[in-house]
Short mmCIF file of C-alpha atoms and ligand atoms in Angstrom, two decimals:
data_model
loop_
_atom_site.label_atom_id
_atom_site.label_comp_id
_atom_site.label_asym_id
_atom_site.label_seq_id
_atom_site.Cartn_x
_atom_site.Cartn_y
_atom_site.Cartn_z
CA MET L 1244 -36.67 8.20 -42.45
CA ASP L 1245 -34.73 9.02 -39.31
CA ARG L 1246 -31.91 10.86 -41.05
CA ILE L 1247 -31.41 12.44 -44.44
CA GLY L 1248 -29.60 10.21 -46.88
CA GLU L 1249 -29.44 7.16 -44.62
CA PRO L 1250 -31.19 3.80 -44.84
CA VAL L 1251 -34.98 3.85 -44.42
CA VAL L 1252 -36.65 1.42 -42.00
CA VAL L 1253 -40.17 0.00 -41.68
CA ARG L 1254 -41.49 0.09 -38.12
CA GLU L 1255 -44.62 0.67 -36.04
CA VAL L 1256 -45.52 4.32 -35.41
CA PRO L 1257 -48.65 5.85 -33.80
CA ASP L 1258 -51.76 5.93 -35.99
CA PRO L 1259 -52.50 9.35 -37.51
CA THR L 1260 -55.66 11.21 -36.49
CA PRO L 1261 -57.78 13.20 -38.95
CA PRO L 1262 -57.15 16.97 -38.89
CA ALA L 1263 -60.16 19.30 -38.75
CA GLY L 1264 -61.68 19.19 -42.24
CA GLY L 1265 -59.54 16.19 -43.11
CA VAL L 1266 -59.63 12.41 -43.13
CA VAL L 1267 -57.46 9.39 -42.48
CA VAL L 1268 -57.21 7.02 -45.44
CA ARG L 1269 -56.27 3.33 -45.28
CA VAL L 1270 -53.68 3.04 -48.04
CA HIS L 1271 -54.24 0.29 -50.61
CA ALA L 1272 -51.66 1.44 -53.14
CA THR L 1273 -48.94 4.11 -53.17
CA GLY L 1274 -46.38 4.91 -55.84
CA LEU L 1275 -42.62 5.15 -55.42
CA CYS L 1276 -41.63 8.33 -57.21
CA ARG L 1277 -38.40 10.20 -57.82
CA SER L 1278 -39.81 13.05 -55.71
CA ASP L 1279 -39.61 10.67 -52.74
CA TRP L 1280 -35.94 10.24 -53.51
CA HIS L 1281 -35.52 14.04 -53.54
CA ALA L 1282 -36.99 14.17 -50.02
CA TRP L 1283 -34.77 11.29 -48.90
CA ALA L 1284 -31.71 13.08 -50.35
CA GLY L 1285 -32.49 16.26 -48.42
CA HIS L 1286 -33.70 18.41 -51.33
CA ASP L 1287 -36.95 19.19 -49.54
CA ASP L 1288 -37.45 20.66 -46.11
CA VAL L 1289 -38.93 17.68 -44.23
CA ALA L 1290 -39.15 17.29 -40.45
CA LEU L 1291 -37.53 14.13 -39.09
CA PRO L 1292 -38.45 11.41 -38.43
CA HIS L 1293 -40.44 11.36 -41.65
CA VAL L 1294 -42.73 9.04 -43.61
CA PRO L 1295 -42.52 9.65 -47.40
CA GLY L 1296 -45.19 8.84 -49.98
CA HIS L 1297 -47.48 11.14 -51.96
CA GLU L 1298 -49.18 9.08 -54.71
CA LEU L 1299 -51.91 7.10 -53.05
CA ALA L 1300 -55.33 5.57 -53.19
CA GLY L 1301 -57.33 3.81 -50.54
CA VAL L 1302 -60.45 3.86 -48.42
CA VAL L 1303 -61.55 6.56 -45.99
CA ALA L 1304 -61.01 5.10 -42.51
CA GLU L 1305 -61.82 8.09 -40.30
CA VAL L 1306 -63.44 11.48 -40.92
CA GLY L 1307 -62.51 14.70 -39.09
CA THR L 1308 -64.83 17.50 -38.02
CA GLY L 1309 -66.38 19.66 -40.71
CA VAL L 1310 -66.05 17.22 -43.60
CA GLU L 1311 -69.25 17.22 -45.66
CA ARG L 1312 -68.61 15.24 -48.84
CA TRP L 1313 -66.87 12.09 -47.57
CA ALA L 1314 -67.68 9.12 -45.36
CA VAL L 1315 -65.91 6.08 -43.97
CA GLY L 1316 -65.61 3.43 -46.69
CA ASP L 1317 -65.33 5.78 -49.68
CA ARG L 1318 -62.74 4.78 -52.29
CA VAL L 1319 -60.57 7.85 -52.85
CA THR L 1320 -57.37 9.25 -54.26
CA VAL L 1321 -55.83 12.69 -53.90
CA PRO L 1322 -53.50 15.00 -55.85
CA PHE L 1323 -50.02 15.28 -54.38
CA VAL L 1324 -50.68 19.00 -53.87
CA CYS L 1325 -53.54 19.44 -51.40
CA GLY L 1326 -54.93 22.98 -51.35
CA CYS L 1327 -56.19 24.73 -48.23
CA GLY L 1328 -59.69 24.94 -49.69
CA ARG L 1329 -60.19 28.56 -48.60
CA CYS L 1330 -57.88 30.86 -50.58
CA SER L 1331 -58.74 32.50 -53.91
CA TYR L 1332 -56.69 29.94 -55.87
CA CYS L 1333 -58.46 26.99 -54.29
CA ARG L 1334 -61.85 28.59 -54.76
CA SER L 1335 -61.18 29.12 -58.46
CA GLY L 1336 -60.12 25.49 -58.95
CA ASP L 1337 -56.33 25.99 -58.88
CA ALA L 1338 -55.46 24.21 -55.64
CA GLN L 1339 -52.25 22.98 -57.32
CA VAL L 1340 -50.71 26.40 -56.67
CA CYS L 1341 -52.31 27.09 -53.28
CA PRO L 1342 -49.95 29.25 -51.16
CA ARG L 1343 -50.95 27.24 -48.08
CA GLN L 1344 -50.82 23.84 -49.74
CA GLN L 1345 -50.06 20.60 -47.94
CA GLN L 1346 -48.26 17.69 -49.55
CA PRO L 1347 -48.45 14.29 -47.91
CA GLY L 1348 -44.97 12.84 -47.74
CA PHE L 1349 -43.40 16.32 -47.63
CA THR L 1350 -45.23 18.78 -45.37
CA HIS L 1351 -46.47 15.94 -43.16
CA TRP L 1352 -46.24 12.16 -42.97
CA GLY L 1353 -47.15 10.46 -46.22
CA SER L 1354 -48.50 7.22 -47.61
CA PHE L 1355 -45.63 4.72 -47.25
CA ALA L 1356 -47.78 3.44 -44.41
CA GLU L 1357 -51.03 1.66 -43.71
CA LEU L 1358 -52.75 4.93 -42.77
CA VAL L 1359 -52.26 8.53 -43.93
CA ALA L 1360 -53.88 11.80 -42.81
CA LEU L 1361 -55.10 14.17 -45.54
CA HIS L 1362 -56.11 17.83 -45.18
CA ALA L 1363 -59.10 19.76 -46.58
CA ALA L 1364 -60.88 16.62 -47.74
CA ASP L 1365 -63.80 18.42 -49.37
CA THR L 1366 -61.35 20.27 -51.65
CA ASN L 1367 -58.82 17.56 -52.34
CA LEU L 1368 -60.31 14.08 -52.30
CA VAL L 1369 -61.32 12.48 -55.58
CA ALA L 1370 -63.74 9.55 -55.76
CA VAL L 1371 -62.25 6.49 -57.47
CA PRO L 1372 -64.81 4.92 -59.84
CA ASP L 1373 -65.54 1.23 -59.28
CA GLY L 1374 -63.92 0.30 -62.57
CA VAL L 1375 -60.56 1.87 -61.64
CA SER L 1376 -58.20 -0.15 -59.42
CA PHE L 1377 -56.45 1.33 -56.39
CA ALA L 1378 -53.10 0.86 -58.11
CA ALA L 1379 -54.26 2.70 -61.22
CA ALA L 1380 -55.78 5.46 -59.10
CA ALA L 1381 -52.59 5.86 -57.04
CA SER L 1382 -50.59 6.22 -60.23
CA LEU L 1383 -52.62 9.34 -61.10
CA GLY L 1384 -51.78 11.48 -58.10
CA CYS L 1385 -48.42 12.79 -59.14
CA ARG L 1386 -46.90 11.68 -62.41
CA PHE L 1387 -49.92 10.82 -64.57
CA ALA L 1388 -52.02 13.80 -63.52
CA THR L 1389 -49.01 16.08 -63.87
CA ALA L 1390 -48.41 14.80 -67.39
CA PHE L 1391 -52.11 15.14 -68.21
CA ARG L 1392 -52.28 18.73 -67.06
CA ALA L 1393 -48.91 19.60 -68.63
CA LEU L 1394 -50.16 18.52 -72.06
CA THR L 1395 -53.80 19.56 -71.86
CA GLY L 1396 -54.12 22.48 -69.43
CA ARG L 1397 -50.67 24.02 -69.99
CA ALA L 1398 -49.24 23.20 -73.45
CA ARG L 1399 -52.67 22.66 -75.06
CA LEU L 1400 -51.23 19.91 -77.25
CA GLU L 1401 -53.34 19.31 -80.35
CA ALA L 1402 -53.90 16.35 -82.64
CA GLY L 1403 -51.29 16.20 -85.38
CA GLU L 1404 -48.66 18.16 -83.46
CA TRP L 1405 -45.25 16.75 -82.54
CA LEU L 1406 -44.37 16.27 -78.89
CA THR L 1407 -40.84 15.54 -77.62
CA VAL L 1408 -40.69 13.82 -74.24
CA VAL L 1409 -37.22 13.90 -72.69
CA GLY L 1410 -37.01 11.13 -70.10
CA ALA L 1411 -39.23 8.03 -70.41
CA GLY L 1412 -39.75 7.26 -66.74
CA GLY L 1413 -43.13 7.36 -64.99
CA VAL L 1414 -44.08 10.89 -65.93
CA GLY L 1415 -42.54 10.64 -69.39
CA LEU L 1416 -44.35 7.42 -70.26
CA SER L 1417 -47.56 8.96 -68.94
CA ALA L 1418 -47.00 11.85 -71.33
CA VAL L 1419 -46.46 9.44 -74.23
CA MET L 1420 -49.72 7.62 -73.51
CA ILE L 1421 -51.74 10.81 -73.06
CA ALA L 1422 -50.25 12.46 -76.17
CA LYS L 1423 -51.15 9.47 -78.31
CA ALA L 1424 -54.70 9.53 -76.94
CA LEU L 1425 -54.83 13.20 -77.96
CA GLY L 1426 -53.76 12.31 -81.50
CA ALA L 1427 -50.28 13.84 -81.35
CA HIS L 1428 -47.00 12.44 -82.75
CA VAL L 1429 -44.38 11.61 -80.12
CA VAL L 1430 -40.58 11.49 -79.98
CA ALA L 1431 -39.35 9.84 -76.76
CA VAL L 1432 -35.76 10.43 -75.60
CA ASP L 1433 -34.04 8.42 -72.89
CA ARG L 1434 -30.64 6.95 -72.10
CA HIS L 1435 -32.08 3.49 -71.40
CA GLN L 1436 -33.20 1.20 -74.18
CA VAL L 1437 -35.69 -0.52 -71.85
CA ALA L 1438 -37.40 2.83 -71.24
CA LEU L 1439 -37.55 3.49 -74.97
CA ASP L 1440 -39.02 0.05 -75.55
CA ALA L 1441 -41.74 0.90 -73.05
CA ALA L 1442 -42.34 4.22 -74.79
CA ARG L 1443 -42.57 2.45 -78.11
CA ALA L 1444 -45.08 -0.04 -76.70
CA LEU L 1445 -47.22 2.90 -75.59
CA GLY L 1446 -47.23 4.31 -79.10
CA ALA L 1447 -44.22 6.62 -79.36
CA ASP L 1448 -43.68 7.27 -83.07
CA ARG L 1449 -39.92 7.84 -82.79
CA VAL L 1450 -37.43 7.02 -80.06
CA LEU L 1451 -33.94 8.43 -79.49
CA LEU L 1452 -31.34 6.73 -77.33
CA ALA L 1453 -29.17 9.27 -75.55
CA ASP L 1454 -25.79 8.07 -74.42
CA ASP L 1455 -24.77 7.39 -70.88
CA VAL L 1456 -21.31 8.81 -70.40
CA PRO L 1457 -20.93 10.09 -66.85
CA SER L 1458 -19.10 13.36 -66.42
CA ALA L 1459 -18.10 15.42 -63.43
CA ASP L 1460 -20.45 18.27 -64.19
CA ARG L 1461 -23.47 16.19 -64.97
CA PRO L 1462 -25.65 14.23 -62.57
CA VAL L 1463 -26.02 10.58 -63.47
CA ASP L 1464 -29.75 10.89 -63.91
CA ASP L 1465 -29.42 13.19 -66.88
CA VAL L 1466 -30.41 12.17 -70.31
CA ALA L 1467 -27.18 12.79 -72.14
CA SER L 1468 -27.12 14.76 -75.30
CA ALA L 1469 -24.96 12.65 -77.60
CA ASP L 1470 -27.77 10.53 -78.88
CA ARG L 1471 -27.44 7.42 -80.94
CA PRO L 1472 -30.57 7.00 -82.98
CA VAL L 1473 -31.43 3.35 -82.56
CA ASP L 1474 -34.59 3.38 -84.33
CA ASP L 1475 -36.49 4.41 -87.29
CA VAL L 1476 -35.28 7.32 -89.25
CA PRO L 1477 -38.54 7.71 -91.11
CA SER L 1478 -38.50 6.30 -94.57
CA GLY L 1479 -38.06 9.12 -96.97
CA GLY L 1480 -36.78 11.13 -94.05
CA ARG L 1481 -34.39 13.98 -94.16
CA PRO L 1482 -30.69 13.59 -94.72
CA THR L 1483 -28.82 13.24 -91.48
CA GLU L 1484 -25.85 15.45 -92.25
CA GLY L 1485 -25.89 19.14 -91.74
CA ALA L 1486 -28.00 21.31 -89.54
CA PRO L 1487 -31.68 20.69 -90.25
CA GLU L 1488 -32.59 24.29 -89.68
CA ASP L 1489 -30.70 27.48 -89.08
CA GLY L 1490 -29.51 27.87 -85.54
CA VAL L 1491 -29.45 24.14 -84.83
CA PRO L 1492 -27.27 22.86 -83.36
CA ALA L 1493 -26.21 25.80 -81.26
CA ASP L 1494 -22.48 25.66 -80.68
CA GLY L 1495 -21.55 25.11 -77.09
CA GLN L 1496 -25.09 24.55 -75.91
CA PRO L 1497 -25.57 21.45 -73.87
CA GLY L 1498 -28.09 19.19 -75.44
CA SER L 1499 -27.66 20.34 -79.00
CA ASP L 1500 -27.28 16.81 -80.43
CA VAL L 1501 -30.63 15.57 -79.16
CA ALA L 1502 -32.20 18.77 -80.41
CA ALA L 1503 -30.68 18.35 -83.87
CA ARG L 1504 -31.97 14.79 -84.12
CA VAL L 1505 -35.44 15.86 -83.05
CA HIS L 1506 -35.43 18.59 -85.70
CA GLU L 1507 -34.57 15.96 -88.30
CA LEU L 1508 -37.23 13.51 -87.15
CA THR L 1509 -39.99 16.08 -86.90
CA GLY L 1510 -39.28 18.15 -89.97
CA GLY L 1511 -38.16 21.27 -88.15
CA GLY L 1512 -38.70 20.72 -84.44
CA SER L 1513 -41.52 19.68 -82.17
CA HIS L 1514 -44.48 21.88 -81.32
CA VAL L 1515 -44.39 20.90 -77.64
CA ALA L 1516 -41.54 19.57 -75.50
CA VAL L 1517 -41.58 18.19 -71.97
CA ASP L 1518 -38.55 17.80 -69.72
CA ALA L 1519 -39.72 14.85 -67.65
CA VAL L 1520 -36.35 14.40 -65.92
CA GLY L 1521 -35.37 17.71 -64.39
CA SER L 1522 -31.77 18.69 -65.10
CA GLU L 1523 -30.08 21.49 -66.96
CA ARG L 1524 -29.21 19.19 -69.78
CA THR L 1525 -32.64 17.65 -70.25
CA CYS L 1526 -34.32 21.03 -69.88
CA VAL L 1527 -32.08 22.52 -72.58
CA ASP L 1528 -32.51 19.45 -74.81
CA ALA L 1529 -36.26 19.93 -74.60
CA VAL L 1530 -36.22 23.67 -75.22
CA LEU L 1531 -33.86 23.41 -78.21
CA SER L 1532 -35.88 20.59 -79.75
CA LEU L 1533 -38.80 22.99 -80.29
CA ARG L 1534 -39.72 24.62 -83.54
CA ARG L 1535 -40.42 28.35 -83.69
CA ARG L 1536 -43.28 29.39 -81.40
CA GLY L 1537 -43.11 26.01 -79.65
CA ARG L 1538 -44.18 25.38 -76.05
CA HIS L 1539 -41.91 23.87 -73.41
CA VAL L 1540 -43.34 22.40 -70.21
CA GLN L 1541 -41.02 21.82 -67.27
CA VAL L 1542 -42.29 18.85 -65.28
CA GLY L 1543 -39.11 17.22 -63.94
CA LEU L 1544 -38.10 18.89 -60.70
CA LEU L 1545 -35.11 21.21 -60.69
CA PRO L 1546 -34.36 21.64 -56.99
CA PRO L 1547 -32.34 24.81 -56.32
CA VAL L 1548 -29.73 22.72 -54.49
CA ALA L 1549 -28.55 21.50 -57.90
CA GLY L 1550 -28.14 25.09 -59.15
CA HIS L 1551 -30.44 26.98 -61.50
CA PRO L 1552 -30.32 25.69 -65.07
CA ARG L 1553 -28.84 27.85 -67.80
CA VAL L 1554 -31.76 28.07 -70.20
CA PRO L 1555 -31.03 29.46 -73.71
CA MET L 1556 -33.22 32.53 -73.40
CA ASP L 1557 -31.87 33.93 -76.68
CA ARG L 1558 -33.68 31.09 -78.42
CA VAL L 1559 -36.77 31.66 -76.30
CA ILE L 1560 -36.90 35.28 -77.47
CA GLY L 1561 -35.88 34.82 -81.10
CA TRP L 1562 -38.23 31.92 -81.73
CA GLU L 1563 -41.01 33.14 -79.43
CA LEU L 1564 -41.01 29.98 -77.32
CA ASP L 1565 -43.38 29.58 -74.39
CA LEU L 1566 -41.83 28.28 -71.16
CA LEU L 1567 -44.47 26.73 -68.93
CA GLY L 1568 -44.36 25.18 -65.49
CA SER L 1569 -46.72 22.44 -64.39
CA HIS L 1570 -47.30 21.51 -60.77
CA GLY L 1571 -49.62 18.55 -60.49
CA MET L 1572 -53.34 18.93 -61.06
CA ALA L 1573 -56.13 20.06 -58.79
CA ALA L 1574 -58.84 17.62 -57.73
CA ALA L 1575 -61.31 19.88 -59.55
CA ASP L 1576 -59.70 18.87 -62.87
CA TYR L 1577 -59.75 15.11 -62.25
CA PRO L 1578 -63.20 14.29 -63.69
CA ALA L 1579 -62.14 14.83 -67.33
CA MET L 1580 -59.11 12.57 -66.85
CA LEU L 1581 -61.08 9.91 -64.96
CA ALA L 1582 -63.68 9.84 -67.72
CA LEU L 1583 -60.96 9.01 -70.25
CA ILE L 1584 -59.68 6.27 -67.95
CA ALA L 1585 -63.12 4.82 -67.36
CA SER L 1586 -63.71 4.79 -71.13
CA GLY L 1587 -60.44 2.95 -71.72
CA ALA L 1588 -58.92 5.77 -73.79
CA LEU L 1589 -56.23 6.10 -71.12
CA ARG L 1590 -54.86 3.05 -69.28
CA PRO L 1591 -52.55 4.21 -66.49
CA GLN L 1592 -52.42 0.65 -65.14
CA ARG L 1593 -50.23 -0.19 -68.15
CA LEU L 1594 -47.55 2.05 -66.66
CA ILE L 1595 -47.22 -0.03 -63.49
CA GLU L 1596 -44.16 -2.18 -63.89
CA ARG L 1597 -44.07 -3.87 -60.49
CA VAL L 1598 -45.79 -3.99 -57.10
CA VAL L 1599 -43.64 -4.29 -53.98
CA GLY L 1600 -44.16 -4.29 -50.20
CA LEU L 1601 -42.96 -1.60 -47.80
CA ASP L 1602 -39.77 -3.46 -46.92
CA GLU L 1603 -38.71 -3.71 -50.54
CA ALA L 1604 -39.68 -0.08 -51.13
CA ALA L 1605 -37.45 0.98 -48.23
CA ALA L 1606 -34.58 -0.87 -49.87
CA LEU L 1607 -35.29 0.68 -53.29
CA LEU L 1608 -35.69 4.31 -52.20
CA PRO L 1609 -32.03 5.31 -51.71
CA GLY L 1610 -31.13 4.21 -55.24
CA PHE L 1611 -34.24 5.45 -56.94
CA ASP L 1612 -32.58 8.38 -58.68
CA ARG L 1613 -30.58 6.02 -60.85
CA ALA L 1614 -33.00 3.14 -61.13
CA SER L 1615 -34.45 2.71 -64.57
CA PRO L 1616 -37.59 0.65 -64.24
CA ALA L 1617 -39.65 0.72 -67.39
CA GLY L 1618 -42.68 2.22 -65.73
CA MET L 1619 -43.95 2.85 -62.23
CA THR L 1620 -43.16 1.01 -59.02
CA MET L 1621 -46.27 0.65 -56.87
CA ILE L 1622 -46.27 -0.22 -53.17
CA ASP L 1623 -48.95 -2.30 -51.48
CA PRO L 1624 -48.52 -1.53 -47.75
CA LEU L 1625 -50.57 -4.61 -46.82
CA ARG L 1626 -48.10 -6.85 -48.58
CA GLY L 1627 -45.31 -8.43 -46.53
ZN1 ZN D 2040 -55.67 27.37 -50.97
ZN1 ZN D 2041 -44.41 11.85 -57.38
#
């Protein structure tokens, strides 16, 4: 990236060198994520020229001074948030909120490349088990691990509870898969039928198609609120007319139609909701879809440049809702997730829709906010 918001090119640049305490990794797989689009669009403070890319897996190619746990040839992945390894947060296992964190592809050059430098290797690298492919491992670093932590570490989703996932892209589909593995019931909401089909294939119990009418005050990536239920109103389900519970829908609130439909489908609202898109509308849809004492997790990014969302805090107070943020997952928390992957209980490789080379990725990036692939796009930098 030479300029914000302009075409991205693939060209030769100098090889990175490992920082003290860090490594250089030869990239075997790296995911194309909407966060990369945010950086391309100028929503993050990146120094130009810039190399994006933050979901990666590969092999350690060079080791810097002071690294104790890693050697050349190790198969590794890394969370998109790399902690400093020295502060109190990192030492207590919460590197995902380290005040001195580094993020490849944002704070320094990332993994849309053959080689990438990573900081504080002993804190941040995660060994990739032999049975897990590089592509599957790369898919963990941002969206899958974020969804995993959002549901387990933050919302503490339990078997038998209802989860509403607003936005069935990479992180949303990850949440569907993880929630089903946890024994929860899932409502997936999206404005693309293909995304809902993917959610259904991963086990979503109910799907809601939101409409797609653009409007001046709404970014095109929003999940719109005027849903058209395309799918199974449960047999013996509730009548569709009338508000399913007092206070729903809330007049004048954006998102009230999706919320009303979720309340119908779930018999009074979901226990946990995730906004996996990141917009005022999807955030409000998610919050209002909750039942009393429900837990909302904000995963989709809401960059301040788009304005702060108007969240219905009256509902948050009156219904004692929990509003939770989730910011990736520290390397220290990976073993539990990797064990579920190794056992086959979780199959992140099913979320990979396509594998492309760097040239094709460069062409895809500028339009990635409105692309609707049913799953993740993975880049193989060694591919032509
Ligand atoms: Zn730290
Ligand atoms: Zn990402």
